[in-house]
mmCIF file with all atom_site columns, C-alpha atoms in Angstrom:
data_model
loop_
_atom_site.group_PDB
_atom_site.id
_atom_site.type_symbol
_atom_site.label_atom_id
_atom_site.label_alt_id
_atom_site.label_comp_id
_atom_site.label_asym_id
_atom_site.label_entity_id
_atom_site.label_seq_id
_atom_site.pdbx_PDB_ins_code
_atom_site.Cartn_x
_atom_site.Cartn_y
_atom_site.Cartn_z
_atom_site.occupancy
_atom_site.B_iso_or_equiv
_atom_site.pdbx_formal_charge
_atom_site.auth_seq_id
_atom_site.auth_comp_id
_atom_site.auth_asym_id
_atom_site.auth_atom_id
_atom_site.pdbx_PDB_model_num
ATOM 1   C CA . LYS A 1 1   ? -131.513 87.703  49.844 1.00 46.00 ? 90  LYS A CA 1
ATOM 2   C CA . LYS A 1 2   ? -131.999 84.092  48.646 1.00 47.00 ? 91  LYS A CA 1
ATOM 3   C CA . LEU A 1 3   ? -135.434 82.963  48.002 1.00 48.00 ? 92  LEU A CA 1
ATOM 4   C CA . ASN A 1 4   ? -136.722 79.522  48.542 1.00 49.00 ? 93  ASN A CA 1
ATOM 5   C CA . LYS A 1 5   ? -135.039 76.532  46.828 1.00 49.00 ? 94  LYS A CA 1
ATOM 6   C CA . GLN A 1 6   ? -138.185 76.217  44.472 1.00 53.00 ? 95  GLN A CA 1
ATOM 7   C CA . VAL A 1 7   ? -137.103 79.207  42.372 1.00 50.00 ? 96  VAL A CA 1
ATOM 8   C CA . PRO A 1 8   ? -135.275 78.328  39.348 1.00 50.00 ? 97  PRO A CA 1
ATOM 9   C CA . LYS A 1 9   ? -131.457 78.956  39.737 1.00 54.00 ? 98  LYS A CA 1
ATOM 10  C CA . GLU A 1 10  ? -131.100 81.944  37.513 1.00 57.00 ? 99  GLU A CA 1
ATOM 11  C CA . GLN A 1 11  ? -133.700 83.623  39.900 1.00 52.00 ? 100 GLN A CA 1
ATOM 12  C CA . THR A 1 12  ? -132.198 82.701  42.896 1.00 67.00 ? 101 THR A CA 1
ATOM 13  C CA . TYR A 1 13  ? -131.078 86.104  44.244 1.00 75.00 ? 102 TYR A CA 1
ATOM 14  C CA . LYS A 1 14  ? -133.215 89.269  44.469 1.00 77.00 ? 103 LYS A CA 1
ATOM 15  C CA . VAL A 1 15  ? -132.983 92.405  46.496 1.00 83.00 ? 104 VAL A CA 1
ATOM 16  C CA . LEU A 1 16  ? -136.181 93.380  48.585 1.00 83.00 ? 105 LEU A CA 1
ATOM 17  C CA . GLU A 1 17  ? -136.967 96.120  50.723 1.00 87.00 ? 106 GLU A CA 1
ATOM 18  C CA . THR A 1 18  ? -137.570 94.947  54.552 1.00 84.00 ? 107 THR A CA 1
ATOM 19  C CA . GLN A 1 19  ? -141.306 95.972  54.191 1.00 86.00 ? 108 GLN A CA 1
ATOM 20  C CA . GLU A 1 20  ? -141.988 93.908  51.210 1.00 83.00 ? 109 GLU A CA 1
ATOM 21  C CA . MET A 1 21  ? -140.299 90.744  53.117 1.00 81.00 ? 110 MET A CA 1
ATOM 22  C CA . TYR A 1 22  ? -142.292 91.696  56.172 1.00 80.00 ? 111 TYR A CA 1
ATOM 23  C CA . LYS A 1 23  ? -145.549 90.969  54.320 1.00 79.00 ? 112 LYS A CA 1
ATOM 24  C CA . ASP A 1 24  ? -145.077 87.535  53.394 1.00 76.00 ? 113 ASP A CA 1
ATOM 25  C CA . PHE A 1 25  ? -142.144 86.670  55.662 1.00 74.00 ? 114 PHE A CA 1
ATOM 26  C CA . ARG A 1 26  ? -143.388 82.836  56.340 1.00 70.00 ? 115 ARG A CA 1
ATOM 27  C CA . MET A 1 27  ? -144.386 80.189  53.599 1.00 68.00 ? 116 MET A CA 1
ATOM 28  C CA . ILE A 1 28  ? -146.622 77.292  54.638 1.00 65.00 ? 117 ILE A CA 1
ATOM 29  C CA . THR A 1 29  ? -146.213 74.143  52.304 1.00 68.00 ? 118 THR A CA 1
ATOM 30  C CA . LYS A 1 30  ? -147.434 70.542  52.974 1.00 70.00 ? 119 LYS A CA 1
ATOM 31  C CA . GLY A 1 31  ? -148.236 71.829  56.613 1.00 69.00 ? 120 GLY A CA 1
ATOM 32  C CA . GLU A 1 32  ? -144.582 73.173  57.174 1.00 71.00 ? 121 GLU A CA 1
ATOM 33  C CA . ASN A 1 33  ? -144.426 76.697  58.280 1.00 71.00 ? 122 ASN A CA 1
ATOM 34  C CA . ARG A 1 34  ? -141.016 77.999  57.572 1.00 73.00 ? 123 ARG A CA 1
ATOM 35  C CA . ALA A 1 35  ? -139.227 81.470  56.470 1.00 76.00 ? 124 ALA A CA 1
ATOM 36  C CA . LYS A 1 36  ? -139.322 82.376  52.919 1.00 75.00 ? 125 LYS A CA 1
ATOM 37  C CA . TYR A 1 37  ? -136.149 84.272  52.855 1.00 77.00 ? 126 TYR A CA 1
ATOM 38  C CA . SER A 1 38  ? -132.720 83.565  53.751 1.00 75.00 ? 127 SER A CA 1
ATOM 39  C CA . ILE A 1 39  ? -129.202 85.027  53.683 1.00 77.00 ? 128 ILE A CA 1
ATOM 40  C CA . ASN A 1 40  ? -126.170 82.877  52.541 1.00 78.00 ? 129 ASN A CA 1
ATOM 41  C CA . LEU A 1 41  ? -123.336 82.539  55.147 1.00 81.00 ? 130 LEU A CA 1
ATOM 42  C CA . VAL A 1 42  ? -120.094 84.259  53.843 1.00 85.00 ? 131 VAL A CA 1
ATOM 43  C CA . SER A 1 43  ? -116.539 83.706  54.684 1.00 91.00 ? 132 SER A CA 1
ATOM 44  C CA . PRO A 1 44  ? -115.194 85.759  57.266 1.00 92.00 ? 133 PRO A CA 1
ATOM 45  C CA . VAL A 1 45  ? -113.095 88.742  56.444 1.00 94.00 ? 134 VAL A CA 1
ATOM 46  C CA . GLU A 1 46  ? -109.579 87.949  56.966 1.00 95.00 ? 135 GLU A CA 1
ATOM 47  C CA . PHE A 1 47  ? -107.459 90.213  58.982 1.00 97.00 ? 136 PHE A CA 1
ATOM 48  C CA . PRO A 1 48  ? -103.709 89.414  60.125 1.00 97.00 ? 137 PRO A CA 1
ATOM 49  C CA . GLU A 1 49  ? -103.369 87.546  63.619 1.00 97.00 ? 138 GLU A CA 1
ATOM 50  C CA . LYS A 1 50  ? -102.566 90.168  66.273 1.00 97.00 ? 139 LYS A CA 1
ATOM 51  C CA . ASP A 1 51  ? -100.769 90.310  69.434 1.00 96.00 ? 140 ASP A CA 1
ATOM 52  C CA . LEU A 1 52  ? -103.499 90.916  71.810 1.00 97.00 ? 141 LEU A CA 1
ATOM 53  C CA . PRO A 1 53  ? -103.297 91.974  75.182 1.00 97.00 ? 142 PRO A CA 1
ATOM 54  C CA . ILE A 1 54  ? -105.878 89.488  76.715 1.00 97.00 ? 143 ILE A CA 1
ATOM 55  C CA . ASP A 1 55  ? -106.651 85.948  75.246 1.00 97.00 ? 144 ASP A CA 1
ATOM 56  C CA . PRO A 1 56  ? -109.605 86.470  73.101 1.00 98.00 ? 145 PRO A CA 1
ATOM 57  C CA . TYR A 1 57  ? -111.594 83.486  74.637 1.00 97.00 ? 146 TYR A CA 1
ATOM 58  C CA . VAL A 1 58  ? -110.998 85.114  78.074 1.00 97.00 ? 147 VAL A CA 1
ATOM 59  C CA . LEU A 1 59  ? -111.964 88.370  77.113 1.00 98.00 ? 148 LEU A CA 1
ATOM 60  C CA . GLY A 1 60  ? -115.089 86.894  75.633 1.00 97.00 ? 149 GLY A CA 1
ATOM 61  C CA . ALA A 1 61  ? -116.029 85.088  78.778 1.00 97.00 ? 150 ALA A CA 1
ATOM 62  C CA . LEU A 1 62  ? -115.517 88.393  80.839 1.00 97.00 ? 151 LEU A CA 1
ATOM 63  C CA . LEU A 1 63  ? -117.468 90.458  78.724 1.00 97.00 ? 152 LEU A CA 1
ATOM 64  C CA . GLY A 1 64  ? -120.370 87.665  78.822 1.00 95.00 ? 153 GLY A CA 1
ATOM 65  C CA . ASP A 1 65  ? -120.360 86.699  82.513 1.00 93.00 ? 154 ASP A CA 1
ATOM 66  C CA . GLY A 1 66  ? -117.384 88.606  84.128 1.00 94.00 ? 155 GLY A CA 1
ATOM 67  C CA . THR A 1 67  ? -117.214 91.070  86.781 1.00 94.00 ? 156 THR A CA 1
ATOM 68  C CA . ILE A 1 68  ? -114.596 93.780  85.921 1.00 96.00 ? 157 ILE A CA 1
ATOM 69  C CA . THR A 1 69  ? -114.123 96.203  88.300 1.00 94.00 ? 158 THR A CA 1
ATOM 70  C CA . ASP A 1 70  ? -111.209 97.912  90.261 1.00 92.00 ? 159 ASP A CA 1
ATOM 71  C CA . ASN A 1 71  ? -111.994 95.826  93.374 1.00 93.00 ? 160 ASN A CA 1
ATOM 72  C CA . ILE A 1 72  ? -112.587 92.368  91.822 1.00 94.00 ? 161 ILE A CA 1
ATOM 73  C CA . ILE A 1 73  ? -112.151 90.628  88.544 1.00 96.00 ? 162 ILE A CA 1
ATOM 74  C CA . ALA A 1 74  ? -114.176 87.323  88.348 1.00 95.00 ? 163 ALA A CA 1
ATOM 75  C CA . ILE A 1 75  ? -116.083 84.917  86.202 1.00 95.00 ? 164 ILE A CA 1
ATOM 76  C CA . THR A 1 76  ? -119.488 83.698  87.140 1.00 92.00 ? 165 THR A CA 1
ATOM 77  C CA . SER A 1 77  ? -120.276 80.092  85.993 1.00 92.00 ? 166 SER A CA 1
ATOM 78  C CA . VAL A 1 78  ? -121.029 76.593  87.176 1.00 91.00 ? 167 VAL A CA 1
ATOM 79  C CA . ASP A 1 79  ? -119.231 75.163  84.300 1.00 91.00 ? 168 ASP A CA 1
ATOM 80  C CA . MET A 1 80  ? -115.867 74.292  85.324 1.00 93.00 ? 169 MET A CA 1
ATOM 81  C CA . ASP A 1 81  ? -114.652 73.350  81.812 1.00 94.00 ? 170 ASP A CA 1
ATOM 82  C CA . LEU A 1 82  ? -115.171 77.176  80.868 1.00 94.00 ? 171 LEU A CA 1
ATOM 83  C CA . VAL A 1 83  ? -113.578 78.241  84.098 1.00 95.00 ? 172 VAL A CA 1
ATOM 84  C CA . ASN A 1 84  ? -110.549 75.916  83.424 1.00 95.00 ? 173 ASN A CA 1
ATOM 85  C CA . LYS A 1 85  ? -110.434 77.240  79.994 1.00 96.00 ? 174 LYS A CA 1
ATOM 86  C CA . VAL A 1 86  ? -110.364 80.922  81.193 1.00 96.00 ? 175 VAL A CA 1
ATOM 87  C CA . GLU A 1 87  ? -107.624 79.993  83.552 1.00 94.00 ? 176 GLU A CA 1
ATOM 88  C CA . LYS A 1 88  ? -105.482 78.618  80.912 1.00 94.00 ? 177 LYS A CA 1
ATOM 89  C CA . GLY A 1 89  ? -106.200 81.480  78.792 1.00 95.00 ? 178 GLY A CA 1
ATOM 90  C CA . LEU A 1 90  ? -104.950 83.938  81.594 1.00 95.00 ? 179 LEU A CA 1
ATOM 91  C CA . LYS A 1 91  ? -101.727 81.781  81.738 1.00 92.00 ? 180 LYS A CA 1
ATOM 92  C CA . LYS A 1 92  ? -101.075 82.786  78.284 1.00 91.00 ? 181 LYS A CA 1
ATOM 93  C CA . ASN A 1 93  ? -100.604 86.472  79.063 1.00 90.00 ? 182 ASN A CA 1
ATOM 94  C CA . PHE A 1 94  ? -100.744 86.778  82.716 1.00 92.00 ? 183 PHE A CA 1
ATOM 95  C CA . ASN A 1 95  ? -98.437  83.962  84.272 1.00 85.00 ? 184 ASN A CA 1
ATOM 96  C CA . GLY A 1 96  ? -99.017  85.223  88.014 1.00 86.00 ? 185 GLY A CA 1
ATOM 97  C CA . CYS A 1 97  ? -102.832 84.842  87.784 1.00 90.00 ? 186 CYS A CA 1
ATOM 98  C CA . ASP A 1 98  ? -104.934 82.501  89.691 1.00 90.00 ? 187 ASP A CA 1
ATOM 99  C CA . ILE A 1 99  ? -108.569 81.675  89.787 1.00 93.00 ? 188 ILE A CA 1
ATOM 100 C CA . SER A 1 100 ? -109.806 81.234  93.392 1.00 93.00 ? 189 SER A CA 1
ATOM 101 C CA . HIS A 1 101 ? -113.120 79.299  93.579 1.00 91.00 ? 190 HIS A CA 1
ATOM 102 C CA . ARG A 1 102 ? -115.806 80.737  96.242 1.00 91.00 ? 191 ARG A CA 1
ATOM 103 C CA . LYS A 1 103 ? -117.838 78.354  98.304 1.00 91.00 ? 192 LYS A CA 1
ATOM 104 C CA . ASP A 1 104 ? -121.074 79.010  96.076 1.00 90.00 ? 193 ASP A CA 1
ATOM 105 C CA . GLY A 1 105 ? -119.313 77.057  93.255 1.00 87.00 ? 194 GLY A CA 1
ATOM 106 C CA . LYS A 1 106 ? -120.215 79.670  90.559 1.00 91.00 ? 195 LYS A CA 1
ATOM 107 C CA . THR A 1 107 ? -117.961 82.533  91.473 1.00 93.00 ? 196 THR A CA 1
ATOM 108 C CA . HIS A 1 108 ? -114.563 82.401  90.305 1.00 95.00 ? 197 HIS A CA 1
ATOM 109 C CA . ASN A 1 109 ? -112.201 85.505  91.391 1.00 95.00 ? 198 ASN A CA 1
ATOM 110 C CA . ILE A 1 110 ? -109.356 86.059  89.198 1.00 95.00 ? 199 ILE A CA 1
ATOM 111 C CA . THR A 1 111 ? -106.309 86.964  91.964 1.00 92.00 ? 200 THR A CA 1
ATOM 112 C CA . LYS A 1 112 ? -102.920 88.317  91.464 1.00 92.00 ? 201 LYS A CA 1
ATOM 113 C CA . SER A 1 113 ? -104.407 90.344  88.490 1.00 89.00 ? 202 SER A CA 1
ATOM 114 C CA . ASN A 1 114 ? -102.666 93.718  88.326 1.00 93.00 ? 203 ASN A CA 1
ATOM 115 C CA . GLU A 1 115 ? -101.241 93.205  84.949 1.00 94.00 ? 204 GLU A CA 1
ATOM 116 C CA . LEU A 1 116 ? -104.615 91.949  83.758 1.00 95.00 ? 205 LEU A CA 1
ATOM 117 C CA . LYS A 1 117 ? -106.345 95.002  85.327 1.00 95.00 ? 206 LYS A CA 1
ATOM 118 C CA . GLU A 1 118 ? -103.661 97.200  83.496 1.00 95.00 ? 207 GLU A CA 1
ATOM 119 C CA . SER A 1 119 ? -104.639 95.605  80.163 1.00 96.00 ? 208 SER A CA 1
ATOM 120 C CA . LEU A 1 120 ? -108.339 95.724  80.733 1.00 97.00 ? 209 LEU A CA 1
ATOM 121 C CA . LYS A 1 121 ? -107.763 99.566  81.717 1.00 96.00 ? 210 LYS A CA 1
ATOM 122 C CA . LYS A 1 122 ? -105.968 100.279 78.589 1.00 97.00 ? 211 LYS A CA 1
ATOM 123 C CA . LEU A 1 123 ? -108.878 98.502  76.582 1.00 97.00 ? 212 LEU A CA 1
ATOM 124 C CA . ASN A 1 124 ? -111.421 101.012 78.492 1.00 97.00 ? 213 ASN A CA 1
ATOM 125 C CA . ILE A 1 125 ? -113.207 97.888  79.766 1.00 96.00 ? 214 ILE A CA 1
ATOM 126 C CA . LEU A 1 126 ? -112.182 98.003  83.387 1.00 97.00 ? 215 LEU A CA 1
ATOM 127 C CA . ASN A 1 127 ? -115.125 99.273  85.528 1.00 97.00 ? 216 ASN A CA 1
ATOM 128 C CA . THR A 1 128 ? -117.871 98.282  82.880 1.00 96.00 ? 217 THR A CA 1
ATOM 129 C CA . TYR A 1 129 ? -121.163 96.739  83.469 1.00 93.00 ? 218 TYR A CA 1
ATOM 130 C CA . SER A 1 130 ? -123.339 94.897  81.611 1.00 90.00 ? 219 SER A CA 1
ATOM 131 C CA . ASN A 1 131 ? -125.121 97.625  79.863 1.00 93.00 ? 220 ASN A CA 1
ATOM 132 C CA . THR A 1 132 ? -121.630 99.393  79.076 1.00 96.00 ? 221 THR A CA 1
ATOM 133 C CA . LYS A 1 133 ? -119.533 96.555  77.981 1.00 96.00 ? 222 LYS A CA 1
ATOM 134 C CA . PHE A 1 134 ? -118.120 96.368  74.424 1.00 97.00 ? 223 PHE A CA 1
ATOM 135 C CA . ILE A 1 135 ? -115.726 94.412  72.233 1.00 98.00 ? 224 ILE A CA 1
ATOM 136 C CA . PRO A 1 136 ? -112.393 96.764  71.924 1.00 98.00 ? 225 PRO A CA 1
ATOM 137 C CA . GLU A 1 137 ? -111.815 97.582  68.138 1.00 97.00 ? 226 GLU A CA 1
ATOM 138 C CA . GLU A 1 138 ? -108.328 95.787  68.131 1.00 97.00 ? 227 GLU A CA 1
ATOM 139 C CA . TYR A 1 139 ? -110.323 92.564  68.619 1.00 98.00 ? 228 TYR A CA 1
ATOM 140 C CA . LEU A 1 140 ? -113.080 93.396  65.972 1.00 97.00 ? 229 LEU A CA 1
ATOM 141 C CA . PHE A 1 141 ? -110.035 93.500  63.376 1.00 97.00 ? 230 PHE A CA 1
ATOM 142 C CA . ALA A 1 142 ? -107.852 90.657  64.608 1.00 98.00 ? 231 ALA A CA 1
ATOM 143 C CA . SER A 1 143 ? -107.758 87.269  62.646 1.00 98.00 ? 232 SER A CA 1
ATOM 144 C CA . ALA A 1 144 ? -110.881 85.346  61.892 1.00 97.00 ? 233 ALA A CA 1
ATOM 145 C CA . GLU A 1 145 ? -109.634 82.690  64.427 1.00 97.00 ? 234 GLU A CA 1
ATOM 146 C CA . GLN A 1 146 ? -109.040 85.287  67.111 1.00 98.00 ? 235 GLN A CA 1
ATOM 147 C CA . ARG A 1 147 ? -112.656 86.628  66.496 1.00 98.00 ? 236 ARG A CA 1
ATOM 148 C CA . TRP A 1 148 ? -114.045 83.131  66.501 1.00 96.00 ? 237 TRP A CA 1
ATOM 149 C CA . GLU A 1 149 ? -112.224 82.609  70.090 1.00 97.00 ? 238 GLU A CA 1
ATOM 150 C CA . LEU A 1 150 ? -113.943 85.756  71.493 1.00 98.00 ? 239 LEU A CA 1
ATOM 151 C CA . LEU A 1 151 ? -117.191 84.683  70.157 1.00 96.00 ? 240 LEU A CA 1
ATOM 152 C CA . ARG A 1 152 ? -116.707 81.324  71.901 1.00 96.00 ? 241 ARG A CA 1
ATOM 153 C CA . GLY A 1 153 ? -115.981 83.018  75.052 1.00 96.00 ? 242 GLY A CA 1
ATOM 154 C CA . LEU A 1 154 ? -119.228 85.048  74.762 1.00 95.00 ? 243 LEU A CA 1
ATOM 155 C CA . LEU A 1 155 ? -121.590 82.299  73.809 1.00 92.00 ? 244 LEU A CA 1
ATOM 156 C CA . ASP A 1 156 ? -120.108 79.970  76.371 1.00 93.00 ? 245 ASP A CA 1
ATOM 157 C CA . THR A 1 157 ? -121.151 82.110  79.038 1.00 91.00 ? 246 THR A CA 1
ATOM 158 C CA . ASP A 1 158 ? -124.318 84.000  77.800 1.00 78.00 ? 247 ASP A CA 1
ATOM 159 C CA . GLY A 1 159 ? -125.318 81.959  74.751 1.00 71.00 ? 248 GLY A CA 1
ATOM 160 C CA . SER A 1 160 ? -128.061 79.268  74.992 1.00 65.00 ? 249 SER A CA 1
ATOM 161 C CA . VAL A 1 161 ? -130.073 77.166  72.563 1.00 64.00 ? 250 VAL A CA 1
ATOM 162 C CA . GLY A 1 162 ? -133.550 76.014  73.239 1.00 66.00 ? 251 GLY A CA 1
ATOM 163 C CA . LYS A 1 163 ? -135.314 72.737  72.225 1.00 68.00 ? 252 LYS A CA 1
ATOM 164 C CA . LEU A 1 164 ? -136.166 73.916  68.721 1.00 66.00 ? 253 LEU A CA 1
ATOM 165 C CA . GLY A 1 165 ? -132.586 75.411  68.112 1.00 59.00 ? 254 GLY A CA 1
ATOM 166 C CA . ARG A 1 166 ? -133.670 79.022  68.809 1.00 58.00 ? 255 ARG A CA 1
ATOM 167 C CA . TYR A 1 167 ? -131.595 81.317  71.047 1.00 53.00 ? 256 TYR A CA 1
#
């Protein structure tokens, strides 16, 4: 855990119990109320690139705002850039897939998707819902760039940032 920047460099890092940090988590100096502790970002663990059955961005978007059932595979979004990126990613692995746009302007059905359904079934994601969706293990151990793409798909669908930069 990194202490505030005013601590001498040789004392920068210190291991603390959660309860100890909880007691004095905020630091108020010169009218500024901010966190007293932080954890430095680290480089991602590098795994080899994998030949994944579904484009990572597409899987992230489906996990974030997708309907994934035997009857329908769809993405729900008013962001057409996102929908176009999903469509482009689908074409990488499933050339026959199309996206049909419903009149509501936010529901986009993925059609001609038997191969996609098979891949989702093999990943145990077919017929999952918001409370049962998960990231398949092979995606967790894919290359850093592939994991970033999956995260981009998740955040493009379910991520948000408020006025103060908070989620």
